[in-house]
Tab-separated table of C-alpha atoms in Angstrom:
chain	number	residue	atom	x	y	z
A	1	MET	CA	-0.440	-0.191	0.198
A	2	SER	CA	1.556	3.396	-0.595
A	3	VAL	CA	-0.066	7.661	-0.890
A	4	THR	CA	1.270	10.123	-2.817
A	5	PHE	CA	2.346	13.351	-1.108
A	6	SER	CA	-0.877	15.263	-3.068
A	7	SER	CA	-3.123	13.105	-2.298
A	8	LEU	CA	-2.344	13.265	1.756
A	9	LEU	CA	-2.324	16.962	1.149
A	10	THR	CA	-6.057	17.136	-0.584
A	11	SER	CA	-7.459	14.955	2.703
A	12	LEU	CA	-5.672	17.151	5.206
A	13	ARG	CA	-6.826	20.623	3.754
A	14	LEU	CA	-10.122	19.589	3.218
A	15	SER	CA	-10.486	18.001	7.200
A	16	LEU	CA	-8.522	21.445	8.128
A	17	ARG	CA	-10.823	23.979	5.640
A	18	ASP	CA	-7.969	25.113	3.864
A	19	PRO	CA	-8.679	24.093	0.075
A	20	ASN	CA	-6.308	26.684	-1.392
A	21	GLY	CA	-3.815	26.407	1.161
A	22	THR	CA	-4.042	30.025	2.362
A	23	THR	CA	-2.687	29.017	5.861
A	24	TRP	CA	-0.178	26.049	5.408
A	25	SER	CA	1.882	26.557	2.745
A	26	ASP	CA	2.717	22.536	0.950
A	27	ALA	CA	6.224	22.857	2.520
A	28	GLN	CA	4.565	23.335	6.243
A	29	LEU	CA	2.054	20.573	5.740
A	30	GLY	CA	4.542	18.157	4.689
A	31	GLU	CA	7.178	18.744	7.338
A	32	LEU	CA	4.079	17.641	9.742
A	33	VAL	CA	3.075	14.870	7.601
A	34	ASN	CA	7.011	13.667	8.185
A	35	ARG	CA	6.785	14.403	11.514
A	36	GLY	CA	3.894	12.337	11.775
A	37	ILE	CA	5.238	9.095	9.788
A	38	ASP	CA	8.436	9.208	12.098
A	39	SER	CA	6.164	9.904	15.800
A	40	ILE	CA	3.946	6.791	14.144
A	41	GLY	CA	6.806	4.561	13.769
A	42	SER	CA	7.226	4.075	17.359
A	43	VAL	CA	4.173	2.639	17.824
A	44	TYR	CA	3.154	1.264	14.593
A	45	PRO	CA	6.332	0.294	12.639
A	46	CYS	CA	6.485	-0.895	9.236
A	47	GLU	CA	6.680	-4.647	9.019
A	48	ILE	CA	9.794	-5.525	6.637
A	49	ILE	CA	12.120	-8.304	5.147
A	50	ASP	CA	15.588	-7.102	3.894
A	51	SER	CA	17.600	-9.325	1.614
A	52	VAL	CA	21.384	-9.510	2.120
A	53	SER	CA	23.663	-11.784	0.098
A	54	PHE	CA	26.514	-13.517	1.608
A	55	THR	CA	29.681	-15.331	1.266
A	56	GLN	CA	30.910	-18.103	3.972
A	57	PRO	CA	33.280	-16.410	5.696
A	58	VAL	CA	36.118	-18.161	7.680
A	59	SER	CA	34.981	-19.883	10.767
A	60	GLY	CA	35.937	-17.662	13.500
A	61	SER	CA	36.032	-14.232	12.205
A	62	MET	CA	33.796	-11.599	12.646
A	63	PHE	CA	30.377	-11.580	10.071
A	64	SER	CA	28.716	-9.052	9.945
A	65	VAL	CA	25.515	-7.430	7.843
A	66	ALA	CA	23.801	-4.251	7.476
A	67	PRO	CA	19.924	-4.650	6.742
A	68	ALA	CA	19.093	-2.066	4.834
A	69	SER	CA	15.659	-1.054	6.122
A	70	VAL	CA	14.756	-3.428	8.919
A	71	THR	CA	16.017	-2.105	12.807
A	72	TRP	CA	14.159	-4.331	14.724
A	73	VAL	CA	14.924	-8.030	13.526
A	74	THR	CA	12.921	-10.495	15.016
A	75	ARG	CA	14.249	-13.383	12.440
A	76	VAL	CA	17.311	-14.268	10.018
A	77	ASP	CA	16.618	-17.150	7.903
A	78	VAL	CA	18.987	-18.317	5.364
A	79	TYR	CA	18.552	-19.239	1.638
A	80	ASP	CA	20.792	-21.039	-0.802
A	81	ALA	CA	22.186	-19.799	-4.168
A	82	SER	CA	18.860	-21.345	-5.773
A	83	GLY	CA	16.297	-19.360	-3.362
A	84	ILE	CA	15.553	-22.454	-1.285
A	85	TYR	CA	15.387	-21.889	2.626
A	86	ARG	CA	18.121	-23.581	4.372
A	87	GLU	CA	17.368	-22.672	7.983
A	88	THR	CA	16.364	-19.967	10.432
A	89	VAL	CA	19.971	-18.485	12.356
A	90	ARG	CA	18.713	-18.627	16.573
A	91	PRO	CA	19.168	-15.195	18.306
A	92	SER	CA	21.308	-14.204	20.736
A	93	SER	CA	21.239	-16.079	24.297
A	94	GLY	CA	23.814	-13.439	25.681
A	95	ASP	CA	25.770	-15.702	26.537
A	96	GLY	CA	28.686	-14.824	24.172
A	97	PRO	CA	29.484	-14.243	20.413
A	98	ASP	CA	28.682	-17.364	19.319
A	99	SER	CA	25.117	-18.278	21.318
A	100	GLY	CA	23.141	-16.446	17.930
A	101	TRP	CA	22.200	-13.559	16.333
A	102	GLU	CA	22.701	-10.220	17.456
A	103	VAL	CA	21.984	-6.613	16.628
A	104	HIS	CA	24.275	-3.430	17.344
A	105	GLY	CA	23.920	-0.134	16.001
A	106	GLY	CA	22.052	-1.207	12.973
A	107	ILE	CA	24.623	-3.845	12.050
A	108	LEU	CA	23.609	-7.481	12.745
A	109	TYR	CA	26.001	-9.908	13.745
A	110	LEU	CA	26.143	-13.559	12.809
A	111	PRO	CA	27.841	-16.009	15.496
A	112	THR	CA	31.158	-16.618	14.807
A	113	ARG	CA	31.380	-19.691	14.322
A	114	TYR	CA	28.363	-20.175	12.559
A	115	ALA	CA	28.500	-22.829	9.213
A	116	PHE	CA	26.155	-21.469	6.802
A	117	PRO	CA	24.349	-24.771	5.167
A	118	SER	CA	25.657	-22.692	1.294
A	119	SER	CA	28.956	-21.526	0.604
A	120	VAL	CA	27.065	-18.650	-0.751
A	121	GLY	CA	22.987	-17.295	-0.696
A	122	THR	CA	20.881	-14.827	0.618
A	123	LEU	CA	19.951	-13.874	4.360
A	124	LYS	CA	16.338	-13.110	4.610
A	125	VAL	CA	16.557	-10.523	7.640
A	126	VAL	CA	12.750	-10.130	8.904
A	127	GLY	CA	11.599	-7.439	11.079
A	128	TYR	CA	10.523	-3.997	11.723
A	129	GLY	CA	11.324	-0.342	10.481
A	130	GLY	CA	10.368	2.912	9.851
A	131	TRP	CA	7.630	4.074	7.364
A	132	THR	CA	9.124	6.214	4.275
A	133	GLN	CA	9.294	9.697	4.417
A	134	ILE	CA	7.944	12.336	1.719
A	135	ASN	CA	9.886	14.518	-0.026
A	136	THR	CA	7.942	18.112	0.284
A	137	ALA	CA	9.219	19.644	-2.575
A	138	GLN	CA	7.774	17.198	-5.203
A	139	THR	CA	4.043	16.602	-4.575
A	140	THR	CA	4.411	13.329	-6.842
A	141	SER	CA	6.802	11.790	-3.809
A	142	ILE	CA	4.902	8.413	-2.645
A	143	THR	CA	5.294	7.086	1.273
A	144	ASN	CA	4.617	3.511	1.792
A	145	LEU	CA	1.644	3.968	4.640
A	146	ASP	CA	-0.630	1.446	4.596
A	147	VAL	CA	-4.054	2.288	5.478
A	148	THR	CA	-3.875	2.768	9.110
A	149	ALA	CA	-0.947	4.249	9.114
A	150	GLN	CA	-2.091	7.005	6.757
A	151	ASN	CA	-5.375	7.901	9.525
A	152	ALA	CA	-2.877	8.219	12.404
A	153	VAL	CA	-0.655	10.781	10.302
A	154	LYS	CA	-3.610	12.471	9.776
A	155	VAL	CA	-4.579	12.367	12.788
A	156	PHE	CA	-1.479	13.804	13.933
A	157	VAL	CA	-0.733	16.469	11.621
A	158	GLU	CA	-4.563	17.702	12.569
A	159	ALA	CA	-3.454	17.908	16.092
A	160	GLU	CA	-0.548	19.344	15.184
A	161	ALA	CA	-1.370	22.120	12.379
A	162	LEU	CA	-5.036	23.204	15.080
A	163	THR	CA	-2.243	24.136	17.943
A	164	MET	CA	-0.050	26.152	16.047
A	165	LEU	CA	-3.880	28.453	15.375
A	166	THR	CA	-3.611	28.676	18.795
A	167	PHE	CA	0.385	30.350	19.062
A	168	ASP	CA	-0.115	32.230	16.161
A	169	ARG	CA	-2.648	35.312	16.126
A	170	ALA	CA	-2.300	36.260	12.570
A	171	GLN	CA	-2.049	32.862	10.855
A	172	TYR	CA	-5.426	32.014	13.388
A	173	GLN	CA	-7.085	35.147	11.765
A	174	GLN	CA	-6.029	34.399	8.276
A	175	TRP	CA	-7.633	30.571	9.473
A	176	GLN	CA	-10.590	32.135	10.136
A	177	VAL	CA	-11.493	34.239	7.170
A	178	SER	CA	-10.475	31.458	4.974
A	179	SER	CA	-12.223	28.923	6.185
A	180	GLY	CA	-15.432	30.472	6.695
A	181	SER	CA	-14.859	30.075	10.605
A	182	SER	CA	-14.654	33.638	11.044
A	183	ASP	CA	-17.409	32.784	14.590
A	184	ILE	CA	-15.008	30.781	16.299
A	185	SER	CA	-13.025	32.601	18.671
A	186	ALA	CA	-9.855	32.239	20.677
A	187	LEU	CA	-11.068	29.886	23.443
A	188	GLY	CA	-13.015	28.106	20.511
A	189	MET	CA	-9.697	27.617	18.588
A	190	ASN	CA	-8.053	26.367	21.668
A	191	ASN	CA	-10.872	23.739	22.645
A	192	LEU	CA	-10.535	22.604	18.995
A	193	ALA	CA	-6.555	22.066	19.233
A	194	LEU	CA	-7.298	20.048	22.760
A	195	ALA	CA	-9.740	17.770	20.752
A	196	ALA	CA	-7.456	16.932	17.861
A	197	GLN	CA	-4.944	16.555	20.594
A	198	GLN	CA	-7.290	14.072	22.568
A	199	ARG	CA	-7.706	12.274	19.533
A	200	TRP	CA	-4.327	12.181	19.069
A	201	ARG	CA	-3.774	10.191	21.673
A	202	GLN	CA	-6.632	7.527	21.770
A	203	GLU	CA	-5.471	7.313	18.051
A	204	LYS	CA	-2.107	6.058	19.108
A	205	ASN	CA	-3.327	3.523	22.052
A	206	ARG	CA	-5.292	2.322	18.732
A	207	ILE	CA	-2.752	1.220	16.509
A	208	ARG	CA	-0.022	0.720	18.610
A	209	ARG	CA	1.320	-2.864	17.734
A	210	LEU	CA	2.856	-5.296	19.874
A	211	ARG	CA	6.248	-6.536	18.152
A	212	LYS	CA	7.109	-9.908	18.420
A	213	TRP	CA	10.585	-10.637	19.812
A	214	GLY	CA	13.686	-12.507	18.021
């Protein structure tokens, strides 16, 4: 599942009552979208499988790979050169470098005396990672957010955008005019922002994903 920055902008401007971009520029909303993408990654991470080619190392030497996208590894599977599954490497038990794989600083380290069932092949690194950020300079930019993540990002942006209006009087007055909401007082604006913040807190709890352990 994926969505373009343009689609997100259209939906956000509708909910924020800013269809012509008078109150918030594309760049401003894009910055909030990326902050939202980063924020939901901690509670609703993207499920990813990275493929990393390998060559059998010398026994006893340190062997490590750098997964491209997975930041939280849950499983490491070994496939031979023909793409046939051979085995799963056990995770570390904490009893030294030979007890299993472990991750440090984004690098996956395999047991120093582990013997691969094939001299060359592919490691399938299964786990979680962040969602793709958008390029705020291009409305055609694409992010891999699924439907749940898209909705959560929209809730985040709405909360942040409405809160901005409570701190910026000029922007608030501009929004009043452009949205046809001149009847909403400063107190009413504050209540809208508080309600949006509460909705974001509820959304975070709703989408929270329990991660599998390696």
